[in-house]
CSV table of C-alpha atoms and ligand atoms in Angstrom, one decimal:
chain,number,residue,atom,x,y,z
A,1,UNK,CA,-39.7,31.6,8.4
A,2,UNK,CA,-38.9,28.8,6.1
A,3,UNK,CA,-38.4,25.5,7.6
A,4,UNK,CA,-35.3,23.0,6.8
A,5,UNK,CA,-37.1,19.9,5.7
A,6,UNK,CA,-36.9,18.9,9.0
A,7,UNK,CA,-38.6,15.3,8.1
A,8,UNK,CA,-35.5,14.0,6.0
A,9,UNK,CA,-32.2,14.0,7.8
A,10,UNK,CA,-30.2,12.5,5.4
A,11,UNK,CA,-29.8,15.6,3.2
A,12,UNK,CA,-26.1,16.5,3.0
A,13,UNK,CA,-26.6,19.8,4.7
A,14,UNK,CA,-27.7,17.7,7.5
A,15,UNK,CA,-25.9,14.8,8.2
A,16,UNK,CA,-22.1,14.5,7.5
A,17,UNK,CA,-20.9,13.2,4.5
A,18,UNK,CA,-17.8,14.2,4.9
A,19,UNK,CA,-15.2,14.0,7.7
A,20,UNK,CA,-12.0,16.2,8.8
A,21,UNK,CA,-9.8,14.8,11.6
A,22,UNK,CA,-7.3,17.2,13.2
A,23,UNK,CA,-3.5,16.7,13.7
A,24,UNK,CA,-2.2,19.4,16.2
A,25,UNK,CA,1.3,18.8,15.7
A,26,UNK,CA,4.3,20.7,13.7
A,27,UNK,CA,7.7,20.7,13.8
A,28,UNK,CA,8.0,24.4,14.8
A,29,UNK,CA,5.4,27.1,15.3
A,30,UNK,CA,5.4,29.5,12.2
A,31,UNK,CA,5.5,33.4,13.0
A,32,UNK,CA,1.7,33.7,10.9
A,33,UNK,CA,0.5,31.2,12.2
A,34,UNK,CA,-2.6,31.6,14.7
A,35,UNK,CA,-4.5,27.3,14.1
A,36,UNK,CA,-5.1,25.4,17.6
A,37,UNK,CA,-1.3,23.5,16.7
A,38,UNK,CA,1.7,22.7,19.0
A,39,UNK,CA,5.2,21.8,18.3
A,40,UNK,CA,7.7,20.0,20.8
A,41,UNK,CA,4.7,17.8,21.6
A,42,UNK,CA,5.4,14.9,18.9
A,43,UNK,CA,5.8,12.7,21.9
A,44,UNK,CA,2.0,13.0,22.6
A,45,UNK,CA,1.6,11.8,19.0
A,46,UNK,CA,0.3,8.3,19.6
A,47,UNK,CA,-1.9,8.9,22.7
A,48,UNK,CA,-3.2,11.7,20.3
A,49,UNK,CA,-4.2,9.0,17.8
A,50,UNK,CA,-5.9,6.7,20.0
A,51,UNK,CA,-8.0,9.4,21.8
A,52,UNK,CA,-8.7,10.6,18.1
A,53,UNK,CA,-9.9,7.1,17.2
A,54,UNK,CA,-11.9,6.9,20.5
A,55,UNK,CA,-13.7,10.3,19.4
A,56,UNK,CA,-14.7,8.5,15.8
A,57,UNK,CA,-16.3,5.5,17.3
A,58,UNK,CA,-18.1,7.5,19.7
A,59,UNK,CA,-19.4,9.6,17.0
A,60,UNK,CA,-19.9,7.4,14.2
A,61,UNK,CA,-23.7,7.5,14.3
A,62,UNK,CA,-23.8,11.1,13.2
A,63,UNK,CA,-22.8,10.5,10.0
A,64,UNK,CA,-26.4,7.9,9.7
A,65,UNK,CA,-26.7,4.8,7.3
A,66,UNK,CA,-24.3,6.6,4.2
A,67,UNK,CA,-20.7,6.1,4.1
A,68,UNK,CA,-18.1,9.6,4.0
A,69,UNK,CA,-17.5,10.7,0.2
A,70,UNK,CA,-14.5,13.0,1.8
A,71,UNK,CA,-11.8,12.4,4.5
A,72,UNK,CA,-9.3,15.3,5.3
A,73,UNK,CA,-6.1,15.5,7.4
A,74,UNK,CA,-5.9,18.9,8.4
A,75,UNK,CA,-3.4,20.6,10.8
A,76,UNK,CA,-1.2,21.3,12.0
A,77,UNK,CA,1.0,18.7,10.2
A,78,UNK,CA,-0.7,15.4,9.5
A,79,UNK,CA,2.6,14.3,7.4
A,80,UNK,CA,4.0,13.5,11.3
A,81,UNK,CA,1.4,11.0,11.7
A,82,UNK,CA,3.5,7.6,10.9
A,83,UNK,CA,1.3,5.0,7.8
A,84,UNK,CA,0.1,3.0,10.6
A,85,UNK,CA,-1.0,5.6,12.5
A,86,UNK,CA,-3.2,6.7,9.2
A,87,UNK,CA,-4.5,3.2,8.8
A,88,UNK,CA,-5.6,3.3,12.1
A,89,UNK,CA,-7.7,6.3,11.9
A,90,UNK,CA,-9.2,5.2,7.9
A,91,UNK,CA,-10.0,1.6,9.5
A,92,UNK,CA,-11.4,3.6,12.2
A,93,UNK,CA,-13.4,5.8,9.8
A,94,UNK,CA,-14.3,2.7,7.6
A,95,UNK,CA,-15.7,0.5,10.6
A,96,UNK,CA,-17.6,3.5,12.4
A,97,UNK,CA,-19.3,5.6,9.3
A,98,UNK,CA,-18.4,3.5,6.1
A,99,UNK,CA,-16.3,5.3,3.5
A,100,UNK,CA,-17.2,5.3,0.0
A,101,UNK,CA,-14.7,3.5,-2.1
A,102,UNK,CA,-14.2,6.3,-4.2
A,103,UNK,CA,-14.2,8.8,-1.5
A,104,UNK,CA,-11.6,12.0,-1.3
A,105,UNK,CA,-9.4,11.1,1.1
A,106,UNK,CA,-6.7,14.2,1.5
A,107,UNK,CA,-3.9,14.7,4.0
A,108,UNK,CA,-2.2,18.3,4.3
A,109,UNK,CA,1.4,17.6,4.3
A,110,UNK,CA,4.6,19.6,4.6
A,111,UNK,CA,7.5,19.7,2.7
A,112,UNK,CA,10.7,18.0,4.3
A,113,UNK,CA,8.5,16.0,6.9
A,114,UNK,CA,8.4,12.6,4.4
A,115,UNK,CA,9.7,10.7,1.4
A,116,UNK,CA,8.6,8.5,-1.5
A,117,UNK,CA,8.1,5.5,0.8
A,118,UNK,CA,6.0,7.4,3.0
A,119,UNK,CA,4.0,8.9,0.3
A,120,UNK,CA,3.3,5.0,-1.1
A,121,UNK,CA,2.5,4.3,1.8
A,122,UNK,CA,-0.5,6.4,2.2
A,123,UNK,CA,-1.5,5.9,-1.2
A,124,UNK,CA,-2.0,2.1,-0.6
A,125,UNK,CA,-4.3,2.8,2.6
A,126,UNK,CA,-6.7,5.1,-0.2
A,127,UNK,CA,-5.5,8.6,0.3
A,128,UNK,CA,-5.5,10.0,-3.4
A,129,UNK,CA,-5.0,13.7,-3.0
A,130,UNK,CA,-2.3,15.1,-1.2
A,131,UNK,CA,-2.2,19.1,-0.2
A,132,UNK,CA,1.4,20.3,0.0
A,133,UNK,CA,1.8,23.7,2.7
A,134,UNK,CA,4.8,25.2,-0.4
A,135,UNK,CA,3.6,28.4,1.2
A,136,UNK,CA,6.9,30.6,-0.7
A,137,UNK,CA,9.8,29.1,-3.2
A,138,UNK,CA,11.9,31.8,-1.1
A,139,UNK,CA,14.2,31.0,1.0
A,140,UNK,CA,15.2,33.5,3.5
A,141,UNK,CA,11.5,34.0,3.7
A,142,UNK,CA,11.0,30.5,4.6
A,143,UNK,CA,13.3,30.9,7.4
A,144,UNK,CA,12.5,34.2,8.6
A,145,UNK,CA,8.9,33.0,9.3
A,146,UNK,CA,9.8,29.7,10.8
A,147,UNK,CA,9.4,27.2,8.6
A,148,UNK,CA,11.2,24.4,8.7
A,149,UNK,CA,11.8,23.7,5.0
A,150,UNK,CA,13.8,25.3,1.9
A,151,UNK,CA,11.9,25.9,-1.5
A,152,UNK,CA,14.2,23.3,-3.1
A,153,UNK,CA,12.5,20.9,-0.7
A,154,UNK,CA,9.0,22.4,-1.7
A,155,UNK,CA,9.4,21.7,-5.4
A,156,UNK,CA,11.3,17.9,-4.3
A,157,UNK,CA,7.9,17.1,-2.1
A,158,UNK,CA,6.0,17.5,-5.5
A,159,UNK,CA,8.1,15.5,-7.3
A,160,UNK,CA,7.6,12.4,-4.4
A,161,UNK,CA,4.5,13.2,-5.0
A,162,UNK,CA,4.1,12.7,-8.7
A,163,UNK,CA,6.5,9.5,-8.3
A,164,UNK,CA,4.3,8.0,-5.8
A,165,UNK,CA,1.0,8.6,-8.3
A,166,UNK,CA,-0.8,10.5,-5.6
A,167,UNK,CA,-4.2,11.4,-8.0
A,168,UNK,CA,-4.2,15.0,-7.1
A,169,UNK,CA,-1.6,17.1,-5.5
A,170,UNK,CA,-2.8,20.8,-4.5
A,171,UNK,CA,0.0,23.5,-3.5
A,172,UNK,CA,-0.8,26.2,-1.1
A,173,UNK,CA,0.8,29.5,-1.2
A,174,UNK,CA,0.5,32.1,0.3
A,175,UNK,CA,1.0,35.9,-1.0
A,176,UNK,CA,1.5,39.6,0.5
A,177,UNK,CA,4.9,38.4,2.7
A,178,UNK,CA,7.3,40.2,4.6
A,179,UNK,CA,9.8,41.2,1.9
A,180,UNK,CA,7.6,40.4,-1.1
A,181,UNK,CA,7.3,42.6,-4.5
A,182,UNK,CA,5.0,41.5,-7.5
A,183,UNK,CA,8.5,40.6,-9.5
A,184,UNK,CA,9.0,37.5,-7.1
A,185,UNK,CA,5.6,36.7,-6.0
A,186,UNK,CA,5.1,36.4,-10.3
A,187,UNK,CA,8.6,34.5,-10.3
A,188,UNK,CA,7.7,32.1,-7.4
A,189,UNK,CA,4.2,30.7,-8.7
A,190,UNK,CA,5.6,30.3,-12.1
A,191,UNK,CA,8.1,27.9,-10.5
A,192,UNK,CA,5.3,26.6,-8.9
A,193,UNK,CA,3.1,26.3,-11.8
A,194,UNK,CA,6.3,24.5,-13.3
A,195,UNK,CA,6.0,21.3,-11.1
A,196,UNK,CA,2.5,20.5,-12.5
A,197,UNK,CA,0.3,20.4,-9.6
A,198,UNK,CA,-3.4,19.4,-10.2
A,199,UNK,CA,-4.4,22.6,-7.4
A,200,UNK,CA,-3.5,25.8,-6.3
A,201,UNK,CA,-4.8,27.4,-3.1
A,202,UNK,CA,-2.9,31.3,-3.1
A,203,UNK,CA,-3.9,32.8,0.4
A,204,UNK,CA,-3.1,36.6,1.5
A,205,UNK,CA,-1.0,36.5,4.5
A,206,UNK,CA,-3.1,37.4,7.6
A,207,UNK,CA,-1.4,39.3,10.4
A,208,UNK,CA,-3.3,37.5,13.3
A,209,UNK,CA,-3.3,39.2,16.4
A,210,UNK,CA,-1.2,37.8,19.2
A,211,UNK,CA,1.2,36.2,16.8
A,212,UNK,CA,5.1,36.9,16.8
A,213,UNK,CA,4.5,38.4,13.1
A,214,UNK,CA,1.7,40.8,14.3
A,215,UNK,CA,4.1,41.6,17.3
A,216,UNK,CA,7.2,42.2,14.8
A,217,UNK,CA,4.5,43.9,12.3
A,218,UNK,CA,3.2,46.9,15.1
A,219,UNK,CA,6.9,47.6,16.3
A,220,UNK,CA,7.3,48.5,12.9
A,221,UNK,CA,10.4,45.4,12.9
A,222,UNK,CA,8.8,44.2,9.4
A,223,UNK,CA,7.0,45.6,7.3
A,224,UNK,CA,4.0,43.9,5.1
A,225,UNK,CA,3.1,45.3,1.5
A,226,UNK,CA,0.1,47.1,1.7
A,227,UNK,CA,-3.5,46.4,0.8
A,228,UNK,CA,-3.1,47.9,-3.0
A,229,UNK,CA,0.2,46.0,-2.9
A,230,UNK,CA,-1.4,42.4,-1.9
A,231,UNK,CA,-4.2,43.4,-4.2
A,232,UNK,CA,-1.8,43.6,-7.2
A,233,UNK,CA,0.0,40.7,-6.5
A,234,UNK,CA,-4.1,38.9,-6.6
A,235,UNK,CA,-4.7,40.2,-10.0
A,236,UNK,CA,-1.2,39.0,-11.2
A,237,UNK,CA,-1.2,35.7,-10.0
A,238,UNK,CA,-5.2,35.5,-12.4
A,239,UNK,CA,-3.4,35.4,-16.0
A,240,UNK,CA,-0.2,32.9,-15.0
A,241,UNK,CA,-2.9,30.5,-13.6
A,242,UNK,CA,-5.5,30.8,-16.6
A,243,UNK,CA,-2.3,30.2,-19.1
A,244,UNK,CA,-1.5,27.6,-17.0
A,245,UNK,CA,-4.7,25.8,-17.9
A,246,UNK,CA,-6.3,26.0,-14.4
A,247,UNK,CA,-10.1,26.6,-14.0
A,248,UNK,CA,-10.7,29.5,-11.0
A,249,UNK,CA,-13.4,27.8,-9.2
A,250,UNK,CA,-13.2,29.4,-5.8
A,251,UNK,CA,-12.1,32.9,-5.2
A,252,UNK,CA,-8.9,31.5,-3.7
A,253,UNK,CA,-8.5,28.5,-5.4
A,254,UNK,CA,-7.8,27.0,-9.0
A,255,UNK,CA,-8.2,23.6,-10.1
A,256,UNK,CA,-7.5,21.5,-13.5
A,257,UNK,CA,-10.6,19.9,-14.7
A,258,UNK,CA,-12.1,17.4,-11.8
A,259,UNK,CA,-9.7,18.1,-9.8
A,260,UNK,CA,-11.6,20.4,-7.7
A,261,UNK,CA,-11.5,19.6,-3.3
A,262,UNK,CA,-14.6,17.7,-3.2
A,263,UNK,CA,-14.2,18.4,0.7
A,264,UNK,CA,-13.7,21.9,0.6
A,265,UNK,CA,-16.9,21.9,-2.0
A,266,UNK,CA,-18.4,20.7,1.6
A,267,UNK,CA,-17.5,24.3,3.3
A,268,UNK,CA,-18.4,26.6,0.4
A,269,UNK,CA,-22.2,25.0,0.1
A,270,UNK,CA,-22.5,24.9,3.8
A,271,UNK,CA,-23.2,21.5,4.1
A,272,UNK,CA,-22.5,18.8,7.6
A,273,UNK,CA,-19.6,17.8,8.0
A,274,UNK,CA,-18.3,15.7,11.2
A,275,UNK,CA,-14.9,17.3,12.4
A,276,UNK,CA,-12.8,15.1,15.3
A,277,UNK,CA,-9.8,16.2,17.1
A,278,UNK,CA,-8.4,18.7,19.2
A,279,UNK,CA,-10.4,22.3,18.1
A,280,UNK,CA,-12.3,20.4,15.7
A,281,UNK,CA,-14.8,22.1,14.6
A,282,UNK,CA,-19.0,20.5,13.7
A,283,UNK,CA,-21.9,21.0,11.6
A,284,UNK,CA,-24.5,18.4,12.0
A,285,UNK,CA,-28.2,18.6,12.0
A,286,UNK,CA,-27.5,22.5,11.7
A,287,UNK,CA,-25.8,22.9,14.8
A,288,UNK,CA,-22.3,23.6,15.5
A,289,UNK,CA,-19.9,22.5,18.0
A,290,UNK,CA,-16.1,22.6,18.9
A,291,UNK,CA,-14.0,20.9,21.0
A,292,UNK,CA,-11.8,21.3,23.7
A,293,UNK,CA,-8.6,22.8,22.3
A,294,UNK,CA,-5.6,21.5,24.1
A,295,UNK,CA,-4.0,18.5,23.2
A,296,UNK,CA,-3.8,17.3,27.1
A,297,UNK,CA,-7.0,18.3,27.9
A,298,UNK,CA,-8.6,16.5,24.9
A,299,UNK,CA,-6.8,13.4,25.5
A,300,UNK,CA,-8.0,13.1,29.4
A,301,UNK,CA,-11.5,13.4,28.1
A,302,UNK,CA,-11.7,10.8,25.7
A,303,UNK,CA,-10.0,8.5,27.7
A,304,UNK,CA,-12.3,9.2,31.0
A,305,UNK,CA,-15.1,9.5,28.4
A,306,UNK,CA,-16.1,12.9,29.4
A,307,UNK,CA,-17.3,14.1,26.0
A,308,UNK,CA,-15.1,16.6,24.0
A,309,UNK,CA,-17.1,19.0,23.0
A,310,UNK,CA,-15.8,22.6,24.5
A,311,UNK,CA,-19.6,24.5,22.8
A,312,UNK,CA,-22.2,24.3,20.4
A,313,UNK,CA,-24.3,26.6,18.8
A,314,UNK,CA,-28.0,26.2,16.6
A,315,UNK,CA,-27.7,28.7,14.0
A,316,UNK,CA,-31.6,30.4,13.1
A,317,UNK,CA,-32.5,29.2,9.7
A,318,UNK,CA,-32.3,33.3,8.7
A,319,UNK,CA,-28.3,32.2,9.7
A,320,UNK,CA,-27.9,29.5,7.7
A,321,UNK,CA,-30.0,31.0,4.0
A,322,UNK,CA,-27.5,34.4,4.6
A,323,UNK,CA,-24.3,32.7,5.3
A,324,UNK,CA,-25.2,29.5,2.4
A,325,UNK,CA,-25.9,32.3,0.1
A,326,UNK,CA,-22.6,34.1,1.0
A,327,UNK,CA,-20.4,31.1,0.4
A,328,UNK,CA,-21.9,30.4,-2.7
A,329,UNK,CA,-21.1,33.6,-4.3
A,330,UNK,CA,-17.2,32.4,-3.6
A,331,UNK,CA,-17.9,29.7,-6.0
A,332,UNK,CA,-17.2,31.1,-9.8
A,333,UNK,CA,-19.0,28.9,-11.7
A,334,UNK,CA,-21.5,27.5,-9.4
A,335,UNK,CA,-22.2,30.9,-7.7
A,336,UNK,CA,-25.7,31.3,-5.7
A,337,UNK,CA,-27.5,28.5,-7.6
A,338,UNK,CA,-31.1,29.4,-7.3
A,339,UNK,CA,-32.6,25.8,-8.0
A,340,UNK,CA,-29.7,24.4,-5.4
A,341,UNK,CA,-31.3,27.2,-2.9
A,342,UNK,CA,-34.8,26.9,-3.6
A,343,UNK,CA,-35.1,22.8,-2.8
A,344,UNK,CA,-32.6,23.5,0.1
A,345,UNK,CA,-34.3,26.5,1.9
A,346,UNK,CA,-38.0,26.8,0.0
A,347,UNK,CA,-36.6,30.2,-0.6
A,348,UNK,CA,-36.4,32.5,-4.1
A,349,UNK,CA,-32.7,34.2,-4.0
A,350,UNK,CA,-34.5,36.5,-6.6
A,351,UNK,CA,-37.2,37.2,-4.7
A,352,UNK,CA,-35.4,37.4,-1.6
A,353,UNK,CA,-32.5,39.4,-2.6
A,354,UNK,CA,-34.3,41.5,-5.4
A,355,UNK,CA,-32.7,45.0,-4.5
A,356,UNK,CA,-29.1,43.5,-3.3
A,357,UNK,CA,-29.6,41.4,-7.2
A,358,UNK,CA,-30.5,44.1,-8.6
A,359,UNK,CA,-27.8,46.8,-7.3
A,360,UNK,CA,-24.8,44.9,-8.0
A,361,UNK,CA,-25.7,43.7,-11.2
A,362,UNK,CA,-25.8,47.4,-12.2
A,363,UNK,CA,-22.4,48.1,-10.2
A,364,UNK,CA,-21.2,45.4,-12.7
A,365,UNK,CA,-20.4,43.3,-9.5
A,366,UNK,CA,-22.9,40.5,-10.1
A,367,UNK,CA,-23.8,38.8,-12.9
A,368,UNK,CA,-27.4,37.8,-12.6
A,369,UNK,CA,-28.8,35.1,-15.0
A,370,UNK,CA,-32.1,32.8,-14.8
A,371,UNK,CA,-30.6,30.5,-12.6
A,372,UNK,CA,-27.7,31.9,-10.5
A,373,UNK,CA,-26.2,34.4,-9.9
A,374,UNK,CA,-21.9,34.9,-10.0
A,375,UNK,CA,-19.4,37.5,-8.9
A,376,UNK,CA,-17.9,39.2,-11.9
A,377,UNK,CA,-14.0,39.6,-12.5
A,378,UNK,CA,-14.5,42.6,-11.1
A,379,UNK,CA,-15.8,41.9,-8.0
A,380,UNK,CA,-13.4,39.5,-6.8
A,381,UNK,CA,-11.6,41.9,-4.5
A,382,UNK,CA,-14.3,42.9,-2.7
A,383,UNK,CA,-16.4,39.5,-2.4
A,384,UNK,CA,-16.3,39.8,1.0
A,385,UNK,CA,-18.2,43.3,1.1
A,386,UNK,CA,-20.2,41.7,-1.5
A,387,UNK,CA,-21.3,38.5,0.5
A,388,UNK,CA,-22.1,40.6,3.8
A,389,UNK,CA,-25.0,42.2,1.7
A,390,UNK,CA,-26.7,38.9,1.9
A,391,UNK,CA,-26.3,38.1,5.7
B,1,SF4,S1,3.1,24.3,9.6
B,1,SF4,FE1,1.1,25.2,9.2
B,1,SF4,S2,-0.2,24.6,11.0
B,1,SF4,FE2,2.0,24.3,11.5
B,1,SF4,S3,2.7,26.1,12.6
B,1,SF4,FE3,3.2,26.4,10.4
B,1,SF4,S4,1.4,27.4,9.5
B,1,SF4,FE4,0.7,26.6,11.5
């Protein structure tokens, strides 16, 4: 079994470089939407912050010597966090692991929730990339699933955006809606396309279970378009984007040149990464944890100093070379870099995947060169079939 360099722990895949802090607050709770997030609990908001900045002190060590190269507000809706309460958590950050002056910092933001002072604001405390949840440029759709925003004010948060000089402004979508044909979803992300953005994440609705859209969903209420249906929409969005001048770097996600989420980067090459916050999820020194989910619950315990971790979990090496190789394959450039691999694991993807390499290559699924190997045009609709082969 090969061993993970267990001498040096500062390799990225072992200690955090990168950071994601969780805000479990929104406005309403979309119909889709299945993430450990709350609404009518704003009031919560700044003993929510202090626990949070309780959790990073107490944690700061795990990160080592090296400052963070990313920081990411996820959520929920970080954009209800007031500046202060940002500076807070960066100085926080900055005094407990160091953050490198040109680090990513991103906060996920919705449209409707802020304005251009608010977006200054954050851009004078260092966060340079900005990730708007557009989701559709539809309105009934909007409202049907709970959002709280129009598509007017979708395309207007870009605009603050831009007017604020926020470096890099991603747009999330998402595709294969209630209602949806090709002819608007191909209408919608050329409007979106129109506002410039420096990103695109497209994501294919999921029907979670126990959500009000799965409930509507199995009493036959709404209806979904169907797999083909989602599929084509996929495949139409690939041209508009290329013409558009964006680079598809990840299966979901398109980026002008070096504009790429250096945090996300973190996910797809499976390395550490320190996650606080309610549900926050860990991966340091190849073991992964979670916290407690509530918001209540998570409070209480950093303010008795119970610890907030809800689990944890040591993945076998044989884990961590299938699911690395698996991730890598999402990347469309990069793909399974076998040099990237071989200094990470001590293992030979071609040796160690010679029939799976060999196989989809002649499928025309895989292209297979001396150094990597990538998923083919193709393949992309079935990366995920592809990607079990190596687990
Ligand atoms: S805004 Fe995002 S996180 Fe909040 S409920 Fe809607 S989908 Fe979930």
């Amino acid at each position: 079994m090969a061993q993970l360099n267990p001498g040096k722990s500062d390799h990225p895949w072992l200690t955090p470089r990168a950071a994601y802090l969780h805000v479990p607050f929104c406005r309403t709770k979309c119909l889709y939407c299945d993430f450990n997030t709350y609404a009518g609990k704003d009031r919560l908001i700044s003993e929510y912050v202090a626990a949070l900045a309780g959790e990073i002190r107490a944690r700061g060590a795990e990160t080592g010597a090296l400052p963070l190269r990313t920081v990411y507000f996820g959520g929920g809706t970080p954009s209800l966090l007031a500046v202060p309460q940002v500076r807070k958590l960066l100085d926080t950050l900055r005094d407990s692991c160091g953050v490198e002056p040109a680090a990513e910092v991103t906060l996920e933001a919705n449209p409707g929730t802020f304005g251009p002072a608010y977006l200054e604001g954050l851009r004078a405390l260092g966060v340079n990339r900005l990730s708007l949840g557009v989701q559709s440029l539809d309105d009934e759709t909007l409202r049907r699933l709970a959002r709280t925003h129009s598509a007017a004010a979708g395309l207007t948060a870009v605009r603050h955006a831009r007017a604020a000089e926020i470096w890099s402004v991603n747009l999330d979508l998402i595709y294969g809606l209630p209602w949806q044909t090709i002819d608007t979803w191909r209408d919608h992300l050329t409007m979106a396309l129109n506002t410039e953005p420096d990103h695109i994440s497209l994501y294919a609705l999921m029907v979670e279970e126990g959500t009000p859209l799965s409930t509507l969903v199995s009493r036959g209420q709404w209806e979904v378009p169907d797999q083909d249906a989602v599929a084509d929409m996929y495949e139409a969005a690939l041209p508009l984007l290329e013409r558009a001048g964006f680079v598809h770097y990840e299966v979901s996600n398109w980026a002008r040149p070096g504009h790429e989420s250096r945090h996300n980067l973190v996910y797809w090459h499976n390395e550490a990464y320190l996650g606080c916050g309610a549900g926050a999820h860990s991966y340091v020194q190849g073991v992964r944890s979670w916290n407690v989910r509530p918001i209540e619950g998570y409070v209480r315990r950093v303010q008795s100093g119970a610890g907030v971790r809800a689990g944890d979990e040591s993945l076998p090496v044989g884990e961590q070379v299938g699911e690395t190789a698996a991730l890598a394959l999402r990347l469309r450039q990069e793909g399974l870099a076998f040099e990237r691999f071989r200094s990470r694991f001590g293992i030979d993807p071609p040796a160690r995947w010679t029939a799976q390499l060999a196989e989809l290559s002649d499928m025309g699924l895989l292209e297979v060169d001396t150094d990597r190997a990538r998923l083919t045009d193709k393949a992309l609709l079935v990366n995920n079939e592809i990607a079990s082969r190596f687990l």
